[in-house]
Short mmCIF file of C-alpha atoms (C1' of nucleotides) in Angstrom, two decimals:
data_model
loop_
_atom_site.label_atom_id
_atom_site.label_comp_id
_atom_site.label_asym_id
_atom_site.label_seq_id
_atom_site.Cartn_x
_atom_site.Cartn_y
_atom_site.Cartn_z
CA UNK A 1 0.00 0.00 0.00
CA UNK A 2 1.03 3.55 -0.70
CA UNK A 3 1.72 6.12 1.91
CA UNK A 4 -0.49 9.15 1.54
CA UNK A 5 1.20 12.41 2.39
CA UNK A 6 -0.34 15.67 3.52
CA UNK A 7 -1.15 16.74 -0.05
CA UNK A 8 -2.77 13.43 -1.00
CA UNK A 9 -4.90 13.44 2.12
CA UNK A 10 -5.89 17.06 1.56
CA UNK A 11 -6.93 16.34 -2.01
CA UNK A 12 -8.95 13.28 -0.98
CA UNK A 13 -10.70 15.19 1.78
CA UNK A 14 -11.71 17.92 -0.63
CA UNK A 15 -12.85 15.63 -3.44
CA UNK A 16 -14.83 13.47 -1.04
CA UNK A 17 -16.88 16.53 -0.16
CA UNK A 18 -17.22 17.97 -3.66
CA UNK A 19 -15.97 15.98 -6.61
CA UNK A 20 -16.20 18.96 -8.93
CA UNK A 21 -13.91 21.28 -6.99
CA UNK A 22 -11.68 23.10 -9.54
CA UNK A 23 -8.00 22.17 -9.51
CA UNK A 24 -7.12 25.79 -8.84
CA UNK A 25 -9.10 25.76 -5.61
CA UNK A 26 -7.72 22.36 -4.57
CA UNK A 27 -4.18 23.63 -5.13
CA UNK A 28 -4.82 26.68 -2.97
CA UNK A 29 -6.38 24.72 -0.13
CA UNK A 30 -3.62 22.11 0.06
CA UNK A 31 -0.90 24.76 -0.44
CA UNK A 32 0.44 23.29 -3.66
CA UNK A 33 0.31 23.90 -7.41
CA UNK A 34 -2.34 22.98 -9.96
CA UNK A 35 0.13 20.77 -11.82
CA UNK A 36 1.08 18.82 -8.70
CA UNK A 37 -2.53 18.32 -7.69
CA UNK A 38 -3.36 17.13 -11.17
CA UNK A 39 -0.53 14.58 -11.09
CA UNK A 40 -1.49 13.43 -7.60
CA UNK A 41 -5.13 12.95 -8.54
CA UNK A 42 -4.14 10.97 -11.61
CA UNK A 43 -1.89 8.76 -9.50
CA UNK A 44 -4.51 8.29 -6.80
CA UNK A 45 -6.91 7.18 -9.50
CA UNK A 46 -4.38 4.84 -11.11
CA UNK A 47 -3.58 3.32 -7.71
CA UNK A 48 -7.26 2.70 -7.04
CA UNK A 49 -7.42 4.98 -4.01
CA UNK A 50 -9.82 7.30 -5.83
CA UNK A 51 -12.46 4.92 -7.12
CA UNK A 52 -14.96 7.17 -8.86
CA UNK A 53 -17.07 10.28 -8.62
CA UNK A 54 -20.77 9.82 -8.03
CA UNK A 55 -23.86 11.89 -7.38
CA UNK A 56 -25.64 11.28 -4.09
CA UNK A 57 -29.43 11.42 -4.04
CA UNK A 58 -31.82 11.91 -1.17
CA UNK A 59 -33.20 8.48 -0.42
CA UNK A 60 -36.55 9.65 0.83
CA UNK A 61 -37.11 12.12 -2.01
CA UNK A 62 -36.05 9.53 -4.55
CA UNK A 63 -38.72 7.19 -3.28
CA UNK A 64 -36.68 4.80 -1.11
CA UNK A 65 -37.44 6.00 2.41
CA UNK A 66 -37.05 2.64 4.15
CA UNK A 67 -33.65 1.40 5.33
CA UNK A 68 -33.42 -2.09 6.79
CA UNK A 69 -30.52 -3.80 8.54
CA UNK A 70 -30.68 -7.47 7.75
CA UNK A 71 -28.74 -10.25 9.44
CA UNK A 72 -28.59 -13.49 7.50
CA UNK A 73 -27.53 -16.96 8.53
CA UNK A 74 -26.78 -19.56 5.88
CA UNK A 75 -27.29 -23.29 6.11
CA UNK A 76 -23.70 -24.38 5.78
CA UNK A 77 -20.77 -22.07 5.48
CA UNK A 78 -18.83 -23.79 2.78
CA UNK A 79 -17.08 -21.47 0.36
CA UNK A 80 -19.38 -22.23 -2.53
CA UNK A 81 -22.55 -21.29 -0.72
CA UNK A 82 -20.99 -18.09 0.61
CA UNK A 83 -19.80 -17.11 -2.87
CA UNK A 84 -23.20 -17.82 -4.35
CA UNK A 85 -24.91 -15.68 -1.73
CA UNK A 86 -22.51 -12.78 -2.23
CA UNK A 87 -23.01 -12.99 -5.96
CA UNK A 88 -26.74 -12.88 -5.53
CA UNK A 89 -26.57 -9.86 -3.22
CA UNK A 90 -24.42 -8.00 -5.73
CA UNK A 91 -27.14 -8.44 -8.33
CA UNK A 92 -29.98 -7.19 -6.12
CA UNK A 93 -30.52 -3.43 -6.49
CA UNK A 94 -32.24 -3.13 -3.10
CA UNK A 95 -29.06 -4.32 -1.38
CA UNK A 96 -26.82 -1.33 -0.79
CA UNK A 97 -24.13 -3.11 1.22
CA UNK A 98 -23.28 -6.68 2.10
CA UNK A 99 -20.68 -7.60 4.69
CA UNK A 100 -19.47 -10.97 5.86
CA UNK A 101 -19.40 -10.99 9.64
CA UNK A 102 -18.34 -13.27 12.47
CA UNK A 103 -20.71 -14.48 15.16
CA UNK A 104 -24.29 -15.62 15.20
CA UNK A 105 -24.97 -14.55 11.60
CA UNK A 106 -22.98 -14.89 8.41
CA UNK A 107 -23.87 -11.65 6.60
CA UNK A 108 -25.04 -8.18 7.42
CA UNK A 109 -26.91 -6.32 4.72
CA UNK A 110 -28.20 -2.81 4.35
CA UNK A 111 -31.29 -2.77 2.19
CA UNK A 112 -33.29 0.22 0.96
CA UNK A 113 -36.85 -0.11 -0.29
CA UNK A 114 -39.87 1.97 -1.13
CA UNK A 115 -42.27 0.38 1.33
CA UNK A 116 -42.95 -2.50 3.67
CA UNK A 117 -44.74 -4.29 0.86
CA UNK A 118 -41.65 -4.10 -1.28
CA UNK A 119 -39.50 -5.33 1.57
CA UNK A 120 -41.80 -8.23 2.14
CA UNK A 121 -41.61 -9.16 -1.53
CA UNK A 122 -37.83 -8.77 -1.44
CA UNK A 123 -37.37 -11.16 1.49
CA UNK A 124 -39.67 -13.73 -0.05
CA UNK A 125 -37.80 -13.55 -3.31
CA UNK A 126 -34.26 -13.55 -1.92
CA UNK A 127 -34.18 -15.20 1.50
CA UNK A 128 -35.47 -18.61 0.61
CA UNK A 129 -34.16 -21.98 1.73
CA UNK A 130 -33.37 -22.48 -1.94
CA UNK A 131 -30.67 -19.89 -1.40
CA UNK A 132 -29.51 -21.75 1.71
CA UNK A 133 -30.85 -19.11 4.07
CA UNK A 134 -31.94 -20.57 7.39
CA UNK A 135 -32.33 -17.46 9.56
CA UNK A 136 -33.07 -13.80 8.88
CA UNK A 137 -33.37 -10.93 11.31
CA UNK A 138 -34.67 -7.60 10.03
CA UNK A 139 -34.21 -4.33 11.84
CA UNK A 140 -35.93 -1.24 10.54
CA UNK A 141 -34.33 2.16 10.78
CA UNK A 142 -36.69 4.72 12.21
CA UNK A 143 -34.43 7.63 11.49
CA UNK A 144 -31.11 8.39 9.86
CA UNK A 145 -29.05 10.77 12.00
CA UNK A 146 -25.95 10.57 9.86
CA UNK A 147 -25.00 9.26 6.46
CA UNK A 148 -21.48 9.99 5.37
CA UNK A 149 -19.38 8.70 2.51
CA UNK A 150 -16.33 10.74 3.42
CA UNK A 151 -13.34 9.18 5.16
CA UNK A 152 -11.68 12.06 6.95
CA UNK A 153 -7.97 11.49 6.33
CA UNK B 1 -42.78 15.06 -3.01
CA UNK B 2 -42.15 15.33 -6.73
CA UNK B 3 -42.89 12.64 -9.19
CA UNK B 4 -39.83 11.57 -11.11
CA UNK B 5 -40.48 10.71 -14.73
CA UNK B 6 -38.46 8.49 -17.06
CA UNK B 7 -35.99 11.28 -17.91
CA UNK B 8 -35.40 12.26 -14.27
CA UNK B 9 -34.82 8.67 -13.26
CA UNK B 10 -32.50 8.11 -16.20
CA UNK B 11 -30.46 11.17 -15.33
CA UNK B 12 -30.21 10.15 -11.67
CA UNK B 13 -29.15 6.62 -12.57
CA UNK B 14 -26.39 7.93 -14.82
CA UNK B 15 -25.09 10.57 -12.42
CA UNK B 16 -25.11 8.13 -9.51
CA UNK B 17 -22.65 5.99 -11.47
CA UNK B 18 -20.49 8.78 -12.84
CA UNK B 19 -21.08 12.33 -11.69
CA UNK B 20 -18.90 13.76 -14.47
CA UNK B 21 -20.84 12.30 -17.38
CA UNK B 22 -21.05 15.04 -20.06
CA UNK B 23 -24.51 16.49 -20.67
CA UNK B 24 -24.29 15.45 -24.30
CA UNK B 25 -23.92 11.80 -23.30
CA UNK B 26 -26.67 12.04 -20.68
CA UNK B 27 -29.00 13.53 -23.29
CA UNK B 28 -28.24 10.70 -25.70
CA UNK B 29 -28.75 7.97 -23.15
CA UNK B 30 -32.08 9.27 -21.84
CA UNK B 31 -33.25 10.12 -25.36
CA UNK B 32 -33.64 13.81 -24.73
CA UNK B 33 -31.81 17.07 -25.43
CA UNK B 34 -28.88 18.72 -23.66
CA UNK B 35 -31.04 21.70 -22.74
CA UNK B 36 -33.75 19.59 -21.17
CA UNK B 37 -31.29 17.46 -19.21
CA UNK B 38 -29.61 20.61 -17.94
CA UNK B 39 -32.93 22.06 -16.80
CA UNK B 40 -33.92 18.78 -15.17
CA UNK B 41 -30.61 18.49 -13.30
CA UNK B 42 -30.93 22.03 -12.04
CA UNK B 43 -34.45 21.31 -10.83
CA UNK B 44 -33.44 18.02 -9.17
CA UNK B 45 -30.73 19.92 -7.34
CA UNK B 46 -33.05 22.73 -6.29
CA UNK B 47 -35.59 20.19 -5.03
CA UNK B 48 -32.93 18.44 -2.95
CA UNK B 49 -33.18 15.15 -4.82
CA UNK B 50 -29.63 15.52 -6.11
CA UNK B 51 -27.67 16.27 -2.95
CA UNK B 52 -24.08 16.56 -4.13
CA UNK B 53 -21.30 14.96 -6.15
CA UNK B 54 -18.54 13.24 -4.21
CA UNK B 55 -15.44 11.17 -4.86
CA UNK B 56 -15.48 7.66 -3.42
CA UNK B 57 -12.29 6.37 -1.89
CA UNK B 58 -11.13 2.78 -1.39
CA UNK B 59 -11.39 2.31 2.37
CA UNK B 60 -8.63 -0.23 2.67
CA UNK B 61 -6.20 1.68 0.44
CA UNK B 62 -6.97 4.91 2.28
CA UNK B 63 -5.96 3.30 5.55
CA UNK B 64 -9.38 2.51 7.06
CA UNK B 65 -9.69 -1.22 6.47
CA UNK B 66 -11.83 -1.99 9.49
CA UNK B 67 -15.65 -1.66 9.37
CA UNK B 68 -17.59 -2.21 12.57
CA UNK B 69 -21.33 -2.50 13.10
CA UNK B 70 -22.13 -1.07 16.48
CA UNK B 71 -25.39 -1.40 18.39
CA UNK B 72 -25.86 1.08 21.18
CA UNK B 73 -28.33 1.21 24.03
CA UNK B 74 -28.82 4.42 25.97
CA UNK B 75 -29.72 4.79 29.60
CA UNK B 76 -33.01 6.57 29.16
CA UNK B 77 -34.62 7.32 25.88
CA UNK B 78 -35.83 10.79 26.56
CA UNK B 79 -35.60 13.15 23.61
CA UNK B 80 -32.77 15.17 25.03
CA UNK B 81 -30.43 12.24 25.52
CA UNK B 82 -31.20 10.91 22.05
CA UNK B 83 -30.55 14.31 20.49
CA UNK B 84 -27.28 14.66 22.37
CA UNK B 85 -26.12 11.25 21.24
CA UNK B 86 -27.00 11.94 17.60
CA UNK B 87 -25.18 15.24 17.76
CA UNK B 88 -22.11 13.55 19.18
CA UNK B 89 -22.14 10.87 16.46
CA UNK B 90 -22.37 13.54 13.76
CA UNK B 91 -19.18 15.09 15.07
CA UNK B 92 -17.18 11.84 15.17
CA UNK B 93 -15.30 11.23 11.90
CA UNK B 94 -15.07 7.47 12.49
CA UNK B 95 -18.87 7.22 12.43
CA UNK B 96 -20.00 6.85 8.83
CA UNK B 97 -23.68 6.26 9.55
CA UNK B 98 -25.96 6.48 12.54
CA UNK B 99 -29.52 5.16 12.52
CA UNK B 100 -32.15 5.18 15.20
CA UNK B 101 -33.71 1.74 15.42
CA UNK B 102 -36.48 -0.03 17.27
CA UNK B 103 -35.91 -3.04 19.46
CA UNK B 104 -33.25 -4.08 21.90
CA UNK B 105 -30.91 -1.23 20.98
CA UNK B 106 -31.49 2.45 20.33
CA UNK B 107 -28.93 3.13 17.59
CA UNK B 108 -27.07 1.28 14.91
CA UNK B 109 -23.77 2.75 13.78
CA UNK B 110 -21.34 1.95 11.04
CA UNK B 111 -17.84 2.86 12.09
CA UNK B 112 -14.64 2.71 10.07
CA UNK B 113 -11.21 2.70 11.68
CA UNK B 114 -7.60 2.01 10.88
CA UNK B 115 -7.05 -0.72 13.45
CA UNK B 116 -8.35 -2.53 16.50
CA UNK B 117 -6.32 -0.20 18.71
CA UNK B 118 -8.05 2.78 17.18
CA UNK B 119 -11.44 1.15 17.62
CA UNK B 120 -10.67 0.43 21.23
CA UNK B 121 -9.71 4.05 21.78
CA UNK B 122 -12.85 5.18 19.96
CA UNK B 123 -15.19 3.12 22.14
CA UNK B 124 -13.50 4.29 25.32
CA UNK B 125 -13.76 7.88 24.21
CA UNK B 126 -17.34 7.82 22.93
CA UNK B 127 -19.32 5.02 24.60
CA UNK B 128 -19.00 6.08 28.18
CA UNK B 129 -21.68 6.19 30.84
CA UNK B 130 -21.07 9.92 30.79
CA UNK B 131 -22.75 9.86 27.38
CA UNK B 132 -25.59 7.76 28.82
CA UNK B 133 -24.47 4.61 27.04
CA UNK B 134 -25.33 1.48 29.00
CA UNK B 135 -24.81 -1.26 26.44
CA UNK B 136 -22.68 -1.64 23.31
CA UNK B 137 -22.40 -4.56 20.93
CA UNK B 138 -19.64 -4.50 18.30
CA UNK B 139 -19.64 -6.65 15.23
CA UNK B 140 -16.61 -6.67 12.98
CA UNK B 141 -16.92 -7.05 9.25
CA UNK B 142 -14.57 -9.67 7.89
CA UNK B 143 -15.23 -8.83 4.30
CA UNK B 144 -17.19 -6.37 2.21
CA UNK B 145 -18.98 -8.12 -0.66
CA UNK B 146 -20.86 -5.07 -1.81
CA UNK B 147 -20.80 -1.35 -1.20
CA UNK B 148 -23.14 0.70 -3.33
CA UNK B 149 -24.27 4.30 -3.13
CA UNK B 150 -26.53 4.09 -6.16
CA UNK B 151 -30.28 3.84 -5.82
CA UNK B 152 -31.45 2.20 -9.02
CA UNK B 153 -34.54 4.12 -10.00
"C1'" DG C 1 -45.27 26.35 -20.04
"C1'" DA C 2 -42.10 22.74 -21.47
"C1'" DT C 3 -39.19 21.31 -25.26
"C1'" DG C 4 -35.35 21.02 -28.60
"C1'" DA C 5 -31.80 23.19 -31.53
"C1'" DA C 6 -28.28 26.44 -32.22
"C1'" DA C 7 -24.90 29.91 -31.15
"C1'" DA C 8 -22.01 32.72 -28.25
"C1'" DT C 9 -19.46 33.01 -24.09
"C1'" DC C 10 -16.88 31.40 -20.17
"C1'" DA C 11 -14.38 28.29 -16.97
"C1'" DG C 12 -11.47 24.75 -16.34
"C1'" DA C 13 -8.83 20.67 -17.88
"C1'" DA C 14 -5.29 18.90 -20.83
"C1'" DT C 15 -1.16 19.51 -23.34
"C1'" DG C 16 3.33 21.05 -24.76
"C1'" DT C 17 7.36 23.72 -24.16
"C1'" DA D 1 5.78 27.57 -14.38
"C1'" DC D 2 3.70 29.44 -18.41
"C1'" DA D 3 0.94 29.74 -22.65
"C1'" DT D 4 -1.97 27.34 -25.86
"C1'" DT D 5 -5.63 24.39 -27.10
"C1'" DC D 6 -9.68 21.79 -26.28
"C1'" DT D 7 -13.67 20.29 -23.95
"C1'" DG D 8 -17.75 21.00 -21.71
"C1'" DA D 9 -20.82 24.00 -18.91
"C1'" DT D 10 -23.48 28.14 -19.05
"C1'" DT D 11 -26.40 31.40 -21.02
"C1'" DT D 12 -29.22 33.18 -24.41
"C1'" DT D 13 -32.11 33.08 -28.26
"C1'" DC D 14 -35.57 31.23 -31.12
"C1'" DA D 15 -38.86 28.11 -33.06
"C1'" DT D 16 -42.06 24.48 -31.91
"C1'" DC D 17 -45.34 21.57 -29.79
#
DNA sequence: GATGAAAATCAGAATGT
DNA sequence: ACATTCTGATTTTCATC
């Protein structure tokens, strides 16, 4: 892994807040030159540190007000079944994140849906014994106090 | 709330994947004109549907490889204590998300840190009885199979 | 009133020395 | 570090539906 210096970290902090910040402004704020910042950004991209620039939308206004934390236990944890499950989750648009965890459950998901009805349909479609799911626990978010994509570096 | 038509949804889908997609390309892909797409984007921004454009960073490469799911129970759930806790979480850079939930715990957090040592320090600093925290459950992610910011509309 | 096409202008990125 | 070139956003206008 690369070491990120003060300039790299400054650039990443700025771009994580506003991906369209002009190079001139970035250079000023990290006390460097436009050319240097340009080279650094290119390198950060090439190294995979900077993944991409995306627009964030308001989940409620975009019609997906419901966030659900889902814990999933699979029948047997052999590699094949885990891989299959992960692959399936990647293909489901309602699934925003999927993490493998240790403990009682095998996976933790974050799912966003339009309504309870849609969530019900989602679970029936995805969490079947056919997909080796033996236990599911759903926890509904009542309120989002914070949602941040920025890693402060 | 506004109704999003085919063009709005198309625009949002495109910008959620690449915020720097040229208007010309957006117009092509949603089968509309540059002028219309521009007007729509401006309106989506004004209405708060489009929140902002950000750069996404690889968490591991940026030195924050550890993701922890934290469940927190507070001493008494009166409004003031909840508000205080939310405010505190908003100010902590390690806390990526904070959701109020129903059930055994009061809040679910997603926390990213550089190491176990840092997580230990974080919990000791933040989850004290002084902050009315009476119960904390930490669950460490072993692997991230999916991390998506896009709402497919 | 919303749309699409075109043109002029401006800002910023990319390039070359 | 500077100047040039190029790309795309912005703004305006106009005709149309």
